[in-house]
Structures are given as structure tokens and as C-alpha cells.
Amino acid sequence: MAVTATGLLSTLRAAADRWLFRIGPVETAPIRLVQRRIYVLPTAAGLAFAGALLAMLLASINYNLSLGYGLVFLLGGAAVASIVHAFRNLLGLSIRPARCMPVFCGDTAGFVLQIDNPRPGRRPALRLRAHGELADFDIGPAQAASVTLPCPTHHRGELALGRTVLETTWPLGLIRAWSVFVPELNCLVYPAPEPAPPAPPEDGEGDEGRHGRLRDGDDDFAGLRAHRSADSPRHVAWKVLARGGPMLTKQYANWSGQDLQLDWTTLPAHLDGEQRLSRLAAWVLQAEQGGRRYALALPGSAIELGQGPAHLQRCLSALARFGSPTAPRGRQP
């Protein structure tokens, strides 16, 4: 029953958003806040203030207090003026989605929005709200602000920023002006690496499989080879040449572990899909940190041997998008 009630409430809210706030698919940038996109209502403090003014007005009428009338109308005029100021604090702002760096599941995604203020006046006390999280900021006259909205991640895959609210209660906190929009901004959420994974499978035979592979580098002396015209003079074996030997070049190299073949099908059968992805993510990170080349094989796709930041990102992205999971938008503001 609880699940049905929650689903019904979400459906009704989505229908209300589409009808009242004209919320639909993602919007193309820039998103400009024109007059018809800004809504104004009193806050809880504003309703309490209105109630106090009503009580003061009734008392002034009952006791025929001229100063009471003047105070009520003065405070009422200030409240009405705050409606205009709150509305103008949002009017004309332009919003552009910037970026969101990939994160691991469980970390906080930082959605960055670029908000431009074309007016030669300061825009104070603004607030962004999405996924139940808040970000407060100000914008100077004719300036732009990059605002980072932190959102927790609970599922791997593509996390959309989704329904976002830009609001203000400036200047008195009695009136809330807000606008709702859906920017085209997603965050790629990698699967969380397994905390203490077992050692990755070691394939290979002979000395290379047991001891590793010799690669060009500059860490350890690995022997001499015939001199080439492109070799640095610093690497020439001058002592050998002085003894009447041929011109040779000192060879330096790095010893690194064997190449890894990370395959979904070789994982233990008792691991479910998400656990397999977490273990593969941990192995990919270990291989990259250890300076080893690695390949990744998933059902329906494969990534060849490689190494480096670009290869790491490619493998982690394949793990994040495996099965095309849809990350929920979370609690709406």
C-alpha cells in the first residue's frame, strides 16, 4: 500500500509540474527566467506577518487608533514592496548547465550551473535546490556565477540533475519567489569499488607470467644494445668504446606485472551483477595504480588492452553504463 501511495503521489506531482510549472523534458540552454516563469507566494513568516497585521488593524478599528492605522499601512506597504523586489531578484537570469565530473557510487556528485546576471544590479540571497540539496549564492552586477550543487549518489549509471528550483526570499523573508526548470546536465556514476577485493586472476605461462614483462623505461639498467643515431649521448657506453669495443647504448627499463584480462564470465557464480561490477572496478583501479596493462570483457562488449587515464575512464564508463541502469532522480525539492 505504501509503495502504491508513493507512486501515486509521484505521478500526481509530475502531472502538477507539467500543468502548473510547464515542466517537461530537459530544456536547451540558455534557460532564461522571463516573467511567466517566476512564481510568488508568501512564506510561513509572511503568513504570520499578515496575521499580525490583521490583528493590529482590527485593534486599530476597535480603539480608533490613528497611529495604529499608520503603522499597519506602513508595514503592509513594505510587505507589498518586498513582493516586487523578490520577483525582480530572479527576473532576467540566464542559466546554463556547465559540467559534472564522474564520481563513484556513494560519493557526492557536484553539478555545476552557470548563472548569468545581465542587469547592472546585485542579485543577493539566491538558492538552488535539487534532489533535496541546497546551494546558496549571490551574483554581482553584470556578472556570472558558477554554482556547484552537491547531490548524493546511491546508484551507478547516469544521474540526471532533473527538476531544479531557483528561489529567493530576499529582502525581508516574507515572500518566496521561485522558478522551476530542467537543465540538460547528467553525472556518470561509476560502480563503487569492492573495499577488499581478492587478487585479480593471473594468466600467462613461463617467466613472463611469473615475473612480469620488461618494458622501455628509465628506472633500472637492463643491458647494452647496438647504438642508434637517435640515442642520447648520455646513454652511450663510453667505457666499452674506450676499451676498443663497438659503440653501444645503455638500455634502461621498467619491470612491470603481466597484462591482466578482466573478464565478467570468470568471476565467482555467487556474485550478483552489482557485486561483479564492483569487483571489476576495484581490479581496474588496482591495475592502473600498479602500472599494468589491462583489458575488460563484459557481456556484449570488450575493451582491448591499454593503460593510462583515458583507458581507465573508458573502462569505468563501460562498467557504469553496463545494462543501462537508470538512476532515480531522488527526492524532489
CSV table of C-alpha atoms in Angstrom, one decimal:
chain,number,residue,atom,x,y,z
A,1,MET,CA,0.0,0.0,0.0
A,2,ALA,CA,2.9,2.4,0.9
A,3,VAL,CA,4.6,1.8,-2.4
A,4,THR,CA,1.3,2.3,-4.3
A,5,ALA,CA,0.6,5.6,-2.4
A,6,THR,CA,4.2,6.8,-3.1
A,7,GLY,CA,3.9,6.0,-6.7
A,8,LEU,CA,0.5,7.8,-7.0
A,9,LEU,CA,1.9,10.8,-5.2
A,10,SER,CA,4.8,11.0,-7.6
A,11,THR,CA,2.5,10.7,-10.6
A,12,LEU,CA,0.2,13.4,-9.3
A,13,ARG,CA,3.2,15.7,-8.6
A,14,ALA,CA,4.6,15.1,-12.0
A,15,ALA,CA,1.2,16.0,-13.6
A,16,ALA,CA,1.0,19.1,-11.4
A,17,ASP,CA,4.5,20.1,-12.5
A,18,ARG,CA,3.6,19.7,-16.2
A,19,TRP,CA,0.4,21.7,-15.8
A,20,LEU,CA,1.3,24.4,-13.3
A,21,PHE,CA,5.1,24.9,-14.0
A,22,ARG,CA,5.1,23.6,-17.6
A,23,ILE,CA,7.8,21.0,-16.6
A,24,GLY,CA,8.5,18.6,-19.4
A,25,PRO,CA,11.7,17.2,-21.0
A,26,VAL,CA,15.1,18.7,-20.5
A,27,GLU,CA,15.5,22.3,-21.7
A,28,THR,CA,18.1,23.6,-24.1
A,29,ALA,CA,20.5,26.2,-22.9
A,30,PRO,CA,20.3,29.0,-22.1
A,31,ILE,CA,17.3,28.9,-19.8
A,32,ARG,CA,16.1,32.4,-19.3
A,33,LEU,CA,13.8,33.4,-16.4
A,34,VAL,CA,11.1,35.5,-18.0
A,35,GLN,CA,8.1,37.0,-16.3
A,36,ARG,CA,5.8,34.0,-16.9
A,37,ARG,CA,8.3,31.5,-15.4
A,38,ILE,CA,8.6,33.2,-12.0
A,39,TYR,CA,6.1,32.4,-9.2
A,40,VAL,CA,5.5,34.3,-6.0
A,41,LEU,CA,3.8,33.2,-2.7
A,42,PRO,CA,4.2,34.3,0.9
A,43,THR,CA,6.4,32.2,3.2
A,44,ALA,CA,5.4,30.9,6.6
A,45,ALA,CA,6.9,34.1,8.1
A,46,GLY,CA,4.9,36.1,5.6
A,47,LEU,CA,1.6,34.5,6.6
A,48,ALA,CA,2.4,35.1,10.2
A,49,PHE,CA,3.2,38.7,9.4
A,50,ALA,CA,-0.1,39.1,7.5
A,51,GLY,CA,-1.9,37.6,10.5
A,52,ALA,CA,-0.2,40.1,12.9
A,53,LEU,CA,-1.1,43.0,10.6
A,54,LEU,CA,-4.8,41.8,10.5
A,55,ALA,CA,-4.8,41.7,14.3
A,56,MET,CA,-3.3,45.2,14.5
A,57,LEU,CA,-5.8,46.5,12.0
A,58,LEU,CA,-8.8,45.1,14.0
A,59,ALA,CA,-7.4,46.6,17.2
A,60,SER,CA,-6.9,50.0,15.5
A,61,ILE,CA,-10.5,49.9,14.2
A,62,ASN,CA,-11.8,48.9,17.6
A,63,TYR,CA,-10.0,51.6,19.5
A,64,ASN,CA,-9.9,54.1,16.7
A,65,LEU,CA,-6.1,54.5,16.8
A,66,SER,CA,-4.8,56.8,14.1
A,67,LEU,CA,-1.2,55.8,14.8
A,68,GLY,CA,-2.3,52.1,14.6
A,69,TYR,CA,-3.7,52.7,11.1
A,70,GLY,CA,-0.5,54.4,10.1
A,71,LEU,CA,1.7,51.6,11.4
A,72,VAL,CA,-0.4,48.9,9.7
A,73,PHE,CA,-0.4,50.6,6.4
A,74,LEU,CA,3.4,51.3,6.6
A,75,LEU,CA,4.2,47.7,7.4
A,76,GLY,CA,1.7,46.5,4.8
A,77,GLY,CA,3.3,48.7,2.1
A,78,ALA,CA,6.7,47.4,3.0
A,79,ALA,CA,5.4,43.8,2.6
A,80,VAL,CA,3.9,44.6,-0.8
A,81,ALA,CA,7.1,46.2,-1.9
A,82,SER,CA,9.0,43.1,-0.9
A,83,ILE,CA,6.9,41.2,-3.5
A,84,VAL,CA,8.3,43.3,-6.3
A,85,HIS,CA,11.9,43.1,-5.0
A,86,ALA,CA,11.7,39.3,-4.7
A,87,PHE,CA,10.3,39.0,-8.2
A,88,ARG,CA,12.9,41.3,-9.7
A,89,ASN,CA,15.7,39.4,-8.0
A,90,LEU,CA,15.0,36.4,-10.3
A,91,LEU,CA,13.8,38.2,-13.4
A,92,GLY,CA,16.2,38.1,-16.4
A,93,LEU,CA,18.6,35.5,-15.0
A,94,SER,CA,20.1,33.1,-17.6
A,95,ILE,CA,21.0,29.5,-16.6
A,96,ARG,CA,23.4,27.3,-18.5
A,97,PRO,CA,24.5,23.7,-17.5
A,98,ALA,CA,28.2,23.5,-17.1
A,99,ARG,CA,29.6,20.1,-16.1
A,100,CYS,CA,29.6,17.3,-13.6
A,101,MET,CA,32.7,15.2,-13.1
A,102,PRO,CA,32.1,11.4,-12.8
A,103,VAL,CA,32.1,10.0,-9.3
A,104,PHE,CA,31.9,6.6,-7.7
A,105,CYS,CA,28.6,5.4,-6.2
A,106,GLY,CA,28.3,6.6,-2.7
A,107,ASP,CA,30.3,9.8,-3.3
A,108,THR,CA,28.8,13.3,-3.8
A,109,ALA,CA,28.2,14.5,-7.3
A,110,GLY,CA,28.9,18.2,-7.9
A,111,PHE,CA,26.5,19.6,-10.6
A,112,VAL,CA,27.8,22.9,-11.8
A,113,LEU,CA,25.5,25.5,-13.3
A,114,GLN,CA,26.5,28.8,-14.8
A,115,ILE,CA,24.1,31.6,-13.9
A,116,ASP,CA,24.4,35.0,-15.7
A,117,ASN,CA,23.1,38.3,-14.4
A,118,PRO,CA,22.7,40.7,-17.3
A,119,ARG,CA,21.4,43.5,-15.1
A,120,PRO,CA,23.7,46.2,-13.6
A,121,GLY,CA,22.4,45.3,-10.1
A,122,ARG,CA,23.4,42.8,-7.5
A,123,ARG,CA,21.3,39.6,-7.1
A,124,PRO,CA,21.6,38.6,-3.4
A,125,ALA,CA,20.3,35.7,-1.4
A,126,LEU,CA,19.7,33.2,-4.2
A,127,ARG,CA,19.3,29.5,-3.7
A,128,LEU,CA,19.4,26.4,-5.9
A,129,ARG,CA,17.5,23.3,-4.9
A,130,ALA,CA,17.6,19.8,-6.4
A,131,HIS,CA,17.4,16.2,-5.1
A,132,GLY,CA,16.7,17.7,-1.7
A,133,GLU,CA,20.0,19.5,-1.6
A,134,LEU,CA,20.6,23.3,-1.4
A,135,ALA,CA,23.3,25.7,-2.6
A,136,ASP,CA,23.2,29.4,-1.6
A,137,PHE,CA,24.9,32.1,-3.6
A,138,ASP,CA,25.0,35.8,-4.7
A,139,ILE,CA,25.7,37.3,-8.1
A,140,GLY,CA,27.3,40.7,-8.6
A,141,PRO,CA,26.2,43.3,-11.1
A,142,ALA,CA,26.5,42.2,-14.7
A,143,GLN,CA,28.5,39.1,-13.6
A,144,ALA,CA,28.2,35.3,-13.8
A,145,ALA,CA,28.4,32.8,-11.0
A,146,SER,CA,29.4,29.1,-11.2
A,147,VAL,CA,27.3,27.3,-8.6
A,148,THR,CA,28.0,23.8,-7.5
A,149,LEU,CA,25.0,21.8,-6.3
A,150,PRO,CA,26.1,18.7,-4.3
A,151,CYS,CA,23.9,15.7,-4.7
A,152,PRO,CA,24.5,12.3,-3.1
A,153,THR,CA,24.6,9.2,-5.3
A,154,HIS,CA,23.0,5.9,-4.5
A,155,HIS,CA,23.0,4.0,-7.8
A,156,ARG,CA,25.5,3.7,-10.7
A,157,GLY,CA,24.7,4.9,-14.2
A,158,GLU,CA,23.6,8.3,-15.5
A,159,LEU,CA,22.3,10.6,-12.7
A,160,ALA,CA,20.3,13.5,-14.1
A,161,LEU,CA,20.0,16.7,-12.2
A,162,GLY,CA,16.3,16.8,-13.2
A,163,ARG,CA,13.8,19.2,-11.6
A,164,THR,CA,15.7,22.2,-10.3
A,165,VAL,CA,14.4,25.2,-8.4
A,166,LEU,CA,16.0,28.6,-8.2
A,167,GLU,CA,14.4,30.6,-5.4
A,168,THR,CA,14.8,33.7,-3.2
A,169,THR,CA,13.2,35.2,-0.1
A,170,TRP,CA,15.1,38.5,-0.4
A,171,PRO,CA,14.7,41.1,1.0
A,172,LEU,CA,12.5,40.5,4.1
A,173,GLY,CA,11.9,36.8,4.1
A,174,LEU,CA,8.2,37.3,3.8
A,175,ILE,CA,7.8,36.4,0.1
A,176,ARG,CA,9.2,33.4,-1.8
A,177,ALA,CA,9.8,33.9,-5.5
A,178,TRP,CA,10.9,30.8,-7.4
A,179,SER,CA,11.2,29.2,-10.8
A,180,VAL,CA,11.4,25.6,-11.9
A,181,PHE,CA,13.4,24.2,-14.8
A,182,VAL,CA,15.1,21.0,-16.0
A,183,PRO,CA,18.6,21.6,-17.3
A,184,GLU,CA,20.4,19.1,-19.6
A,185,LEU,CA,23.0,18.0,-17.1
A,186,ASN,CA,23.9,14.5,-16.2
A,187,CYS,CA,26.6,12.9,-14.0
A,188,LEU,CA,28.1,9.5,-14.7
A,189,VAL,CA,28.3,7.4,-11.5
A,190,TYR,CA,30.8,4.6,-11.5
A,191,PRO,CA,30.1,1.4,-9.5
A,192,ALA,CA,31.6,1.6,-6.0
A,193,PRO,CA,34.9,-0.5,-5.9
A,194,GLU,CA,34.9,-3.5,-3.7
A,195,PRO,CA,36.6,-2.5,-0.4
A,196,ALA,CA,38.9,-5.5,-0.1
A,197,PRO,CA,38.8,-7.5,-3.4
A,198,PRO,CA,40.9,-10.7,-3.9
A,199,ALA,CA,43.9,-10.6,-6.2
A,200,PRO,CA,42.9,-10.4,-9.9
A,201,PRO,CA,43.4,-13.6,-11.9
A,202,GLU,CA,47.0,-14.0,-13.2
A,203,ASP,CA,47.1,-15.6,-16.6
A,204,GLY,CA,50.2,-16.4,-18.6
A,205,GLU,CA,53.0,-19.0,-18.5
A,206,GLY,CA,56.8,-19.1,-18.3
A,207,ASP,CA,59.0,-16.4,-17.0
A,208,GLU,CA,56.8,-13.6,-18.3
A,209,GLY,CA,53.7,-14.9,-16.5
A,210,ARG,CA,55.6,-15.4,-13.2
A,211,HIS,CA,58.0,-12.5,-13.1
A,212,GLY,CA,56.5,-9.8,-15.3
A,213,ARG,CA,57.4,-8.1,-18.6
A,214,LEU,CA,60.3,-5.9,-19.5
A,215,ARG,CA,59.2,-2.5,-20.9
A,216,ASP,CA,61.2,0.5,-22.1
A,217,GLY,CA,61.8,3.0,-19.3
A,218,ASP,CA,64.4,4.7,-17.3
A,219,ASP,CA,64.4,3.1,-13.9
A,220,ASP,CA,66.9,0.1,-13.9
A,221,PHE,CA,69.9,-0.8,-16.0
A,222,ALA,CA,68.8,-3.7,-18.3
A,223,GLY,CA,71.9,-4.2,-20.5
A,224,LEU,CA,73.5,-2.9,-23.7
A,225,ARG,CA,72.3,-2.8,-27.3
A,226,ALA,CA,73.6,-1.5,-30.6
A,227,HIS,CA,73.9,2.2,-30.9
A,228,ARG,CA,71.3,4.1,-32.9
A,229,SER,CA,71.7,7.6,-34.3
A,230,ALA,CA,68.7,8.9,-32.3
A,231,ASP,CA,70.1,7.7,-28.9
A,232,SER,CA,71.1,10.3,-26.4
A,233,PRO,CA,74.9,10.7,-25.9
A,234,ARG,CA,74.4,10.3,-22.1
A,235,HIS,CA,73.4,6.7,-22.7
A,236,VAL,CA,76.4,5.7,-24.8
A,237,ALA,CA,78.6,3.1,-23.1
A,238,TRP,CA,81.8,5.2,-23.3
A,239,LYS,CA,83.9,2.8,-21.2
A,240,VAL,CA,83.2,0.0,-23.7
A,241,LEU,CA,84.1,2.3,-26.6
A,242,ALA,CA,87.4,3.4,-24.8
A,243,ARG,CA,88.5,-0.2,-24.5
A,244,GLY,CA,88.2,-0.6,-28.2
A,245,GLY,CA,84.7,-2.2,-28.3
A,246,PRO,CA,81.8,-1.2,-30.5
A,247,MET,CA,79.6,1.8,-29.9
A,248,LEU,CA,76.8,0.5,-27.6
A,249,THR,CA,74.0,2.2,-25.8
A,250,LYS,CA,72.9,1.5,-22.2
A,251,GLN,CA,69.4,0.3,-22.0
A,252,TYR,CA,67.2,1.1,-19.1
A,253,ALA,CA,63.8,-0.4,-18.5
A,254,ASN,CA,60.9,-0.9,-16.1
A,255,TRP,CA,59.7,-4.3,-14.9
A,256,SER,CA,56.0,-4.4,-14.6
A,257,GLY,CA,53.5,-7.1,-14.0
A,258,GLN,CA,51.9,-9.1,-16.7
A,259,ASP,CA,48.9,-7.9,-18.6
A,260,LEU,CA,45.5,-8.6,-17.0
A,261,GLN,CA,42.4,-10.0,-18.7
A,262,LEU,CA,39.5,-8.9,-16.5
A,263,ASP,CA,36.5,-11.0,-17.7
A,264,TRP,CA,33.0,-10.9,-16.3
A,265,THR,CA,32.5,-14.6,-17.0
A,266,THR,CA,35.4,-15.7,-14.9
A,267,LEU,CA,34.0,-14.2,-11.7
A,268,PRO,CA,32.5,-16.5,-9.0
A,269,ALA,CA,29.0,-17.6,-9.6
A,270,HIS,CA,27.7,-16.5,-6.2
A,271,LEU,CA,28.3,-12.8,-7.0
A,272,ASP,CA,25.3,-10.9,-8.4
A,273,GLY,CA,25.6,-8.3,-11.2
A,274,GLU,CA,26.4,-5.3,-9.0
A,275,GLN,CA,28.9,-7.2,-6.9
A,276,ARG,CA,30.7,-8.3,-10.1
A,277,LEU,CA,30.8,-4.7,-11.4
A,278,SER,CA,32.2,-3.5,-8.0
A,279,ARG,CA,35.0,-6.2,-8.1
A,280,LEU,CA,35.9,-5.4,-11.7
A,281,ALA,CA,36.0,-1.7,-10.8
A,282,ALA,CA,38.4,-2.4,-7.9
A,283,TRP,CA,40.6,-4.5,-10.2
A,284,VAL,CA,40.7,-1.8,-12.8
A,285,LEU,CA,41.9,0.7,-10.3
A,286,GLN,CA,44.5,-1.6,-8.8
A,287,ALA,CA,45.9,-2.4,-12.3
A,288,GLU,CA,46.1,1.3,-13.2
A,289,GLN,CA,47.8,2.2,-9.9
A,290,GLY,CA,50.2,-0.8,-10.4
A,291,GLY,CA,51.2,0.4,-13.9
A,292,ARG,CA,49.9,-2.8,-15.6
A,293,ARG,CA,48.0,-3.0,-18.8
A,294,TYR,CA,44.6,-4.5,-18.6
A,295,ALA,CA,41.6,-5.5,-20.8
A,296,LEU,CA,38.0,-5.6,-19.8
A,297,ALA,CA,35.4,-8.1,-21.1
A,298,LEU,CA,31.7,-7.6,-20.4
A,299,PRO,CA,28.7,-9.5,-21.8
A,300,GLY,CA,28.2,-7.8,-25.2
A,301,SER,CA,31.3,-5.6,-25.2
A,302,ALA,CA,35.0,-5.8,-24.7
A,303,ILE,CA,37.8,-3.2,-24.3
A,304,GLU,CA,41.3,-4.1,-25.5
A,305,LEU,CA,44.5,-3.9,-23.6
A,306,GLY,CA,45.6,-0.5,-22.5
A,307,GLN,CA,46.7,1.8,-19.7
A,308,GLY,CA,46.5,5.4,-18.7
A,309,PRO,CA,43.8,7.9,-17.6
A,310,ALA,CA,41.8,7.7,-20.8
A,311,HIS,CA,41.8,3.9,-20.8
A,312,LEU,CA,40.8,3.9,-17.1
A,313,GLN,CA,37.9,6.3,-17.8
A,314,ARG,CA,36.8,4.2,-20.7
A,315,CYS,CA,36.7,1.0,-18.6
A,316,LEU,CA,34.9,2.7,-15.7
A,317,SER,CA,32.4,4.2,-18.0
A,318,ALA,CA,31.6,0.8,-19.5
A,319,LEU,CA,31.1,-0.6,-16.0
A,320,ALA,CA,28.8,2.4,-15.1
A,321,ARG,CA,26.7,2.0,-18.2
A,322,PHE,CA,26.5,-1.8,-18.2
A,323,GLY,CA,22.9,-2.8,-18.5
A,324,SER,CA,22.0,0.9,-19.0
A,325,PRO,CA,20.7,1.3,-15.4
A,326,THR,CA,18.5,4.3,-14.7
A,327,ALA,CA,19.5,6.2,-11.6
A,328,PRO,CA,16.4,7.6,-9.8
A,329,ARG,CA,16.1,11.4,-9.5
A,330,GLY,CA,15.8,11.2,-5.8
A,331,ARG,CA,13.7,13.3,-3.5
A,332,GLN,CA,12.4,16.3,-5.4
A,333,PRO,CA,12.7,19.8,-3.9
